[in-house]
mmCIF file of C-alpha atoms in Angstrom:
data_model
loop_
_atom_site.group_PDB
_atom_site.id
_atom_site.type_symbol
_atom_site.label_atom_id
_atom_site.label_comp_id
_atom_site.label_asym_id
_atom_site.label_seq_id
_atom_site.Cartn_x
_atom_site.Cartn_y
_atom_site.Cartn_z
ATOM 1 C CA MET A 4 -5.795 -43.107 -41.275
ATOM 2 C CA GLU A 5 -6.144 -39.373 -41.677
ATOM 3 C CA THR A 6 -4.692 -36.980 -44.241
ATOM 4 C CA LYS A 7 -4.532 -33.344 -43.242
ATOM 5 C CA ILE A 8 -3.346 -30.649 -45.490
ATOM 6 C CA LEU A 9 -2.782 -27.093 -43.973
ATOM 7 C CA GLY A 10 -2.735 -23.892 -45.768
ATOM 8 C CA LEU A 11 -4.605 -22.543 -48.772
ATOM 9 C CA LEU A 12 -4.909 -24.713 -51.836
ATOM 10 C CA ARG A 13 -4.914 -22.546 -54.861
ATOM 11 C CA THR A 14 -5.165 -24.980 -57.855
ATOM 12 C CA ALA A 15 -3.376 -28.086 -56.623
ATOM 13 C CA THR A 16 -3.558 -31.688 -57.018
ATOM 14 C CA LEU A 17 -2.331 -33.427 -53.815
ATOM 15 C CA ALA A 18 -1.518 -36.949 -53.117
ATOM 16 C CA ALA A 19 -2.553 -38.499 -49.921
ATOM 17 C CA GLY A 20 0.015 -37.946 -47.094
ATOM 18 C CA LEU A 21 1.449 -34.887 -48.878
ATOM 19 C CA SER A 22 1.209 -31.602 -46.961
ATOM 20 C CA LEU A 23 1.250 -28.171 -48.631
ATOM 21 C CA VAL A 24 1.323 -24.924 -46.698
ATOM 22 C CA ALA A 25 0.581 -21.790 -48.527
ATOM 23 C CA SER A 26 -1.061 -18.441 -47.792
ATOM 24 C CA PHE A 27 -3.695 -16.220 -49.523
ATOM 25 C CA GLY A 28 -4.678 -13.330 -47.406
ATOM 26 C CA ALA A 29 -5.885 -14.459 -43.942
ATOM 27 C CA HIS A 30 -7.194 -17.828 -45.140
ATOM 28 C CA ALA A 31 -5.878 -21.195 -43.911
ATOM 29 C CA ILE A 32 -7.622 -24.175 -45.146
ATOM 30 C CA THR A 33 -7.678 -27.470 -43.290
ATOM 31 C CA ILE A 34 -8.680 -30.555 -45.263
ATOM 32 C CA THR A 35 -9.231 -33.980 -43.541
ATOM 33 C CA SER A 36 -9.797 -37.099 -45.350
ATOM 34 C CA THR A 37 -10.481 -40.413 -43.571
ATOM 35 C CA ALA A 38 -11.037 -43.839 -45.222
ATOM 36 C CA LEU A 39 -14.293 -45.328 -44.159
ATOM 37 C CA THR A 40 -14.828 -49.166 -43.712
ATOM 38 C CA THR A 41 -18.227 -50.748 -44.546
ATOM 39 C CA ALA A 42 -18.808 -51.130 -40.718
ATOM 40 C CA GLN A 43 -18.228 -47.379 -40.286
ATOM 41 C CA LEU A 44 -20.674 -46.569 -43.111
ATOM 42 C CA SER A 45 -23.225 -48.856 -41.680
ATOM 43 C CA ALA A 46 -22.921 -46.981 -38.309
ATOM 44 C CA MET A 47 -23.773 -43.722 -40.057
ATOM 45 C CA THR A 48 -27.251 -42.360 -40.941
ATOM 46 C CA PRO A 49 -27.892 -41.398 -44.578
ATOM 47 C CA GLN A 50 -29.125 -37.885 -44.966
ATOM 48 C CA LEU A 51 -30.529 -36.119 -48.047
ATOM 49 C CA ASN A 52 -27.986 -33.710 -49.697
ATOM 50 C CA PRO A 53 -29.259 -30.163 -50.288
ATOM 51 C CA LEU A 54 -30.419 -29.712 -53.917
ATOM 52 C CA ALA A 55 -28.059 -28.010 -56.307
ATOM 53 C CA THR A 56 -28.861 -24.430 -57.191
ATOM 54 C CA THR A 57 -27.860 -25.144 -60.828
ATOM 55 C CA THR A 58 -26.598 -28.066 -62.775
ATOM 56 C CA THR A 59 -25.112 -28.688 -66.213
ATOM 57 C CA GLY A 60 -25.066 -31.997 -67.927
ATOM 58 C CA THR A 61 -26.388 -35.206 -66.097
ATOM 59 C CA VAL A 62 -26.584 -34.862 -62.359
ATOM 60 C CA TYR A 63 -28.564 -37.504 -60.165
ATOM 61 C CA GLN A 64 -29.632 -35.849 -56.843
ATOM 62 C CA ASN A 65 -30.618 -37.965 -53.812
ATOM 63 C CA VAL A 66 -30.728 -41.257 -55.563
ATOM 64 C CA THR A 67 -30.157 -44.715 -54.086
ATOM 65 C CA GLY A 68 -28.406 -47.938 -55.245
ATOM 66 C CA SER A 69 -25.685 -48.324 -57.873
ATOM 67 C CA VAL A 70 -26.193 -48.478 -61.630
ATOM 68 C CA SER A 71 -23.367 -50.399 -63.388
ATOM 69 C CA GLY A 72 -21.396 -48.085 -65.715
ATOM 70 C CA LEU A 73 -23.266 -44.992 -64.604
ATOM 71 C CA ARG A 74 -22.924 -44.392 -60.898
ATOM 72 C CA ARG A 75 -21.823 -46.260 -57.748
ATOM 73 C CA SER A 76 -23.244 -45.533 -54.303
ATOM 74 C CA PRO A 77 -20.808 -44.338 -51.688
ATOM 75 C CA TRP A 78 -22.735 -46.632 -49.285
ATOM 76 C CA GLN A 79 -21.765 -49.704 -51.381
ATOM 77 C CA GLY A 80 -21.198 -52.827 -49.105
ATOM 78 C CA SER A 81 -22.720 -51.194 -46.001
ATOM 79 C CA THR A 82 -26.209 -51.651 -44.489
ATOM 80 C CA TYR A 83 -27.363 -48.706 -46.728
ATOM 81 C CA ASP A 84 -26.099 -50.199 -50.041
ATOM 82 C CA SER A 85 -29.426 -49.856 -51.797
ATOM 83 C CA THR A 86 -31.192 -47.428 -49.558
ATOM 84 C CA GLY A 87 -28.637 -44.672 -48.754
ATOM 85 C CA TRP A 88 -29.186 -41.320 -50.557
ATOM 86 C CA TYR A 89 -26.436 -39.765 -52.568
ATOM 87 C CA SER A 90 -25.876 -37.463 -55.390
ATOM 88 C CA SER A 91 -23.941 -38.242 -58.617
ATOM 89 C CA VAL A 92 -22.352 -35.776 -60.951
ATOM 90 C CA SER A 93 -21.836 -37.539 -64.308
ATOM 91 C CA ALA A 94 -18.734 -37.175 -66.653
ATOM 92 C CA GLY A 95 -18.439 -33.646 -68.028
ATOM 93 C CA ALA A 96 -21.295 -32.411 -65.697
ATOM 94 C CA SER A 97 -21.385 -30.077 -62.727
ATOM 95 C CA ALA A 98 -23.615 -29.254 -59.677
ATOM 96 C CA THR A 99 -23.336 -25.719 -58.131
ATOM 97 C CA TYR A 100 -24.506 -24.908 -54.672
ATOM 98 C CA ASP A 101 -24.945 -21.287 -53.791
ATOM 99 C CA PHE A 102 -25.465 -20.011 -50.329
ATOM 100 C CA GLY A 103 -26.988 -16.760 -49.112
ATOM 101 C CA SER A 104 -24.171 -15.897 -46.743
ATOM 102 C CA LEU A 105 -20.422 -16.642 -46.336
ATOM 103 C CA GLN A 106 -19.718 -20.205 -45.029
ATOM 104 C CA SER A 107 -16.594 -21.467 -43.230
ATOM 105 C CA SER A 108 -16.785 -25.206 -43.502
ATOM 106 C CA PHE A 109 -18.341 -28.349 -45.238
ATOM 107 C CA SER A 110 -18.286 -32.104 -44.990
ATOM 108 C CA LEU A 111 -19.421 -35.016 -47.054
ATOM 109 C CA ILE A 112 -18.856 -38.772 -47.644
ATOM 110 C CA TRP A 113 -16.926 -38.868 -50.958
ATOM 111 C CA GLY A 114 -17.435 -42.131 -52.803
ATOM 112 C CA SER A 115 -14.151 -43.403 -54.270
ATOM 113 C CA PRO A 116 -12.249 -40.220 -54.752
ATOM 114 C CA ASP A 117 -10.700 -40.017 -58.181
ATOM 115 C CA ASN A 118 -8.133 -37.550 -59.754
ATOM 116 C CA TYR A 119 -10.732 -36.365 -62.297
ATOM 117 C CA ASN A 120 -13.175 -35.200 -59.667
ATOM 118 C CA ASP A 121 -12.863 -31.428 -58.754
ATOM 119 C CA LEU A 122 -14.458 -29.417 -56.051
ATOM 120 C CA VAL A 123 -14.325 -25.758 -56.456
ATOM 121 C CA ILE A 124 -14.950 -23.213 -53.575
ATOM 122 C CA ARG A 125 -15.539 -19.580 -54.395
ATOM 123 C CA LEU A 126 -15.523 -16.332 -52.316
ATOM 124 C CA ILE A 127 -18.582 -14.126 -52.386
ATOM 125 C CA SER A 128 -16.743 -10.852 -53.182
ATOM 126 C CA GLY A 129 -16.270 -10.728 -56.981
ATOM 127 C CA ASN A 130 -16.612 -14.506 -57.205
ATOM 128 C CA VAL A 131 -12.789 -14.774 -56.629
ATOM 129 C CA LEU A 132 -11.573 -18.404 -56.782
ATOM 130 C CA VAL A 133 -10.422 -19.528 -53.451
ATOM 131 C CA ALA A 134 -9.398 -23.135 -54.049
ATOM 132 C CA THR A 135 -9.679 -26.128 -56.439
ATOM 133 C CA ILE A 136 -9.550 -29.434 -54.559
ATOM 134 C CA ASN A 137 -8.877 -32.482 -56.784
ATOM 135 C CA GLY A 138 -10.091 -35.921 -55.935
ATOM 136 C CA VAL A 139 -6.552 -37.180 -55.079
ATOM 137 C CA ALA A 140 -6.687 -34.913 -51.967
ATOM 138 C CA ALA A 141 -9.531 -36.878 -50.676
ATOM 139 C CA GLN A 142 -7.834 -40.261 -51.194
ATOM 140 C CA PRO A 143 -6.606 -41.934 -48.020
ATOM 141 C CA PRO A 144 -3.393 -44.053 -48.158
ATOM 142 C CA VAL A 145 -5.448 -46.955 -49.542
ATOM 143 C CA ALA A 146 -7.637 -45.342 -52.177
ATOM 144 C CA ILE A 147 -10.652 -47.655 -52.188
ATOM 145 C CA GLY A 148 -14.244 -47.308 -51.125
ATOM 146 C CA ALA A 149 -15.521 -43.938 -49.543
ATOM 147 C CA SER A 150 -13.913 -41.382 -47.459
ATOM 148 C CA TYR A 151 -15.186 -38.872 -44.934
ATOM 149 C CA PHE A 152 -14.026 -35.522 -46.321
ATOM 150 C CA SER A 153 -14.153 -32.168 -44.611
ATOM 151 C CA VAL A 154 -12.803 -28.575 -45.133
ATOM 152 C CA THR A 155 -12.628 -25.840 -42.541
ATOM 153 C CA GLY A 156 -10.997 -22.584 -42.213
ATOM 154 C CA VAL A 157 -12.101 -20.893 -45.498
ATOM 155 C CA SER A 158 -14.719 -18.375 -46.500
ATOM 156 C CA PHE A 159 -16.951 -19.364 -49.539
ATOM 157 C CA ASP A 160 -20.473 -18.841 -50.694
ATOM 158 C CA ARG A 161 -20.442 -21.355 -53.502
ATOM 159 C CA LEU A 162 -19.466 -24.982 -54.015
ATOM 160 C CA VAL A 163 -19.061 -26.405 -57.463
ATOM 161 C CA PHE A 164 -18.759 -30.214 -57.980
ATOM 162 C CA THR A 165 -17.491 -31.341 -61.414
ATOM 163 C CA SER A 166 -16.424 -34.649 -62.964
ATOM 164 C CA GLY A 167 -13.854 -35.058 -65.675
ATOM 165 C CA ASN A 168 -14.250 -36.959 -68.887
ATOM 166 C CA THR A 169 -15.003 -40.400 -67.486
ATOM 167 C CA ASN A 170 -17.254 -41.932 -64.788
ATOM 168 C CA ALA A 171 -18.893 -39.861 -62.110
ATOM 169 C CA PHE A 172 -18.369 -38.018 -58.805
ATOM 170 C CA GLU A 173 -20.677 -39.441 -56.012
ATOM 171 C CA PHE A 174 -21.134 -37.994 -52.529
ATOM 172 C CA ALA A 175 -23.479 -38.318 -49.642
ATOM 173 C CA ASN A 176 -24.352 -36.405 -46.396
ATOM 174 C CA LEU A 177 -23.157 -33.083 -47.764
ATOM 175 C CA ARG A 178 -23.303 -30.620 -44.727
ATOM 176 C CA VAL A 179 -22.624 -26.866 -44.851
ATOM 177 C CA PRO A 180 -23.271 -25.578 -41.309
ATOM 178 C CA GLU A 181 -24.834 -22.113 -41.070
ATOM 179 C CA PRO A 182 -22.327 -19.684 -39.283
ATOM 180 C CA GLY A 183 -25.183 -18.894 -36.697
ATOM 181 C CA SER A 184 -25.663 -22.711 -36.007
ATOM 182 C CA LEU A 185 -21.964 -23.072 -35.294
ATOM 183 C CA ALA A 186 -21.978 -20.178 -32.949
ATOM 184 C CA LEU A 187 -25.033 -21.653 -31.029
ATOM 185 C CA LEU A 188 -23.262 -25.102 -30.947
ATOM 186 C CA GLY A 189 -20.104 -23.374 -29.485
ATOM 187 C CA LEU A 190 -22.151 -21.533 -26.959
ATOM 188 C CA GLY A 191 -23.957 -24.845 -25.966
ATOM 189 C CA LEU A 192 -20.736 -26.726 -25.538
ATOM 190 C CA LEU A 193 -19.285 -23.933 -23.490
ATOM 191 C CA GLY A 194 -22.286 -23.914 -21.212
ATOM 192 C CA LEU A 195 -22.042 -27.656 -20.876
ATOM 193 C CA GLY A 196 -18.467 -27.438 -20.016
ATOM 194 C CA LEU A 197 -19.018 -24.687 -17.359
ATOM 195 C CA SER A 198 -21.803 -26.652 -15.738
ATOM 196 C CA ARG A 199 -19.656 -29.897 -15.465
ATOM 197 C CA ARG A 200 -16.867 -27.829 -14.024
ATOM 198 C CA ARG A 201 -19.079 -26.429 -11.316
ATOM 199 C CA LYS A 202 -20.273 -29.963 -10.332
ATOM 200 C CA ALA A 203 -16.675 -31.125 -9.946
#
């Protein structure tokens, strides 16, 4: 089951299935959240998250396994339950990721999204706040286990992950594609399509 939210999210808490369309300049954010079964998680390949540029409070980066009362692996129940890498932002802590250029999308596996987990995206010019995405926006209709979460259609140079006053915010396989990589991928797919068309 998929939840798509179109438009720019300023500072909003969104329940699964709710759509909000807003505008802010030329930006239109698309958020996709899909519940993952343990079989789907087992079919994925754990990848190291990039290291945060700065952290406050307690942040565990690229750890494995769950620790009761401290952090729970997004890979829990899957083949990678005790071996899959993930990062965990503890209660009251934050992890900031700064990029050298504007980015337009990111994706991750969000372990049991909660309404006290916030993800903040900032624009490069003047550090203007673009959006605040609360954990509720990542919850599929049945809010258990992990979700594949992606955001596209927005310009940002910084991601800030924070957790509220209780528990932690766990995520795995954080990917922020470089704009140049996306252009090369697009050209490669276009070339593949043209070559198949010529063969037909």
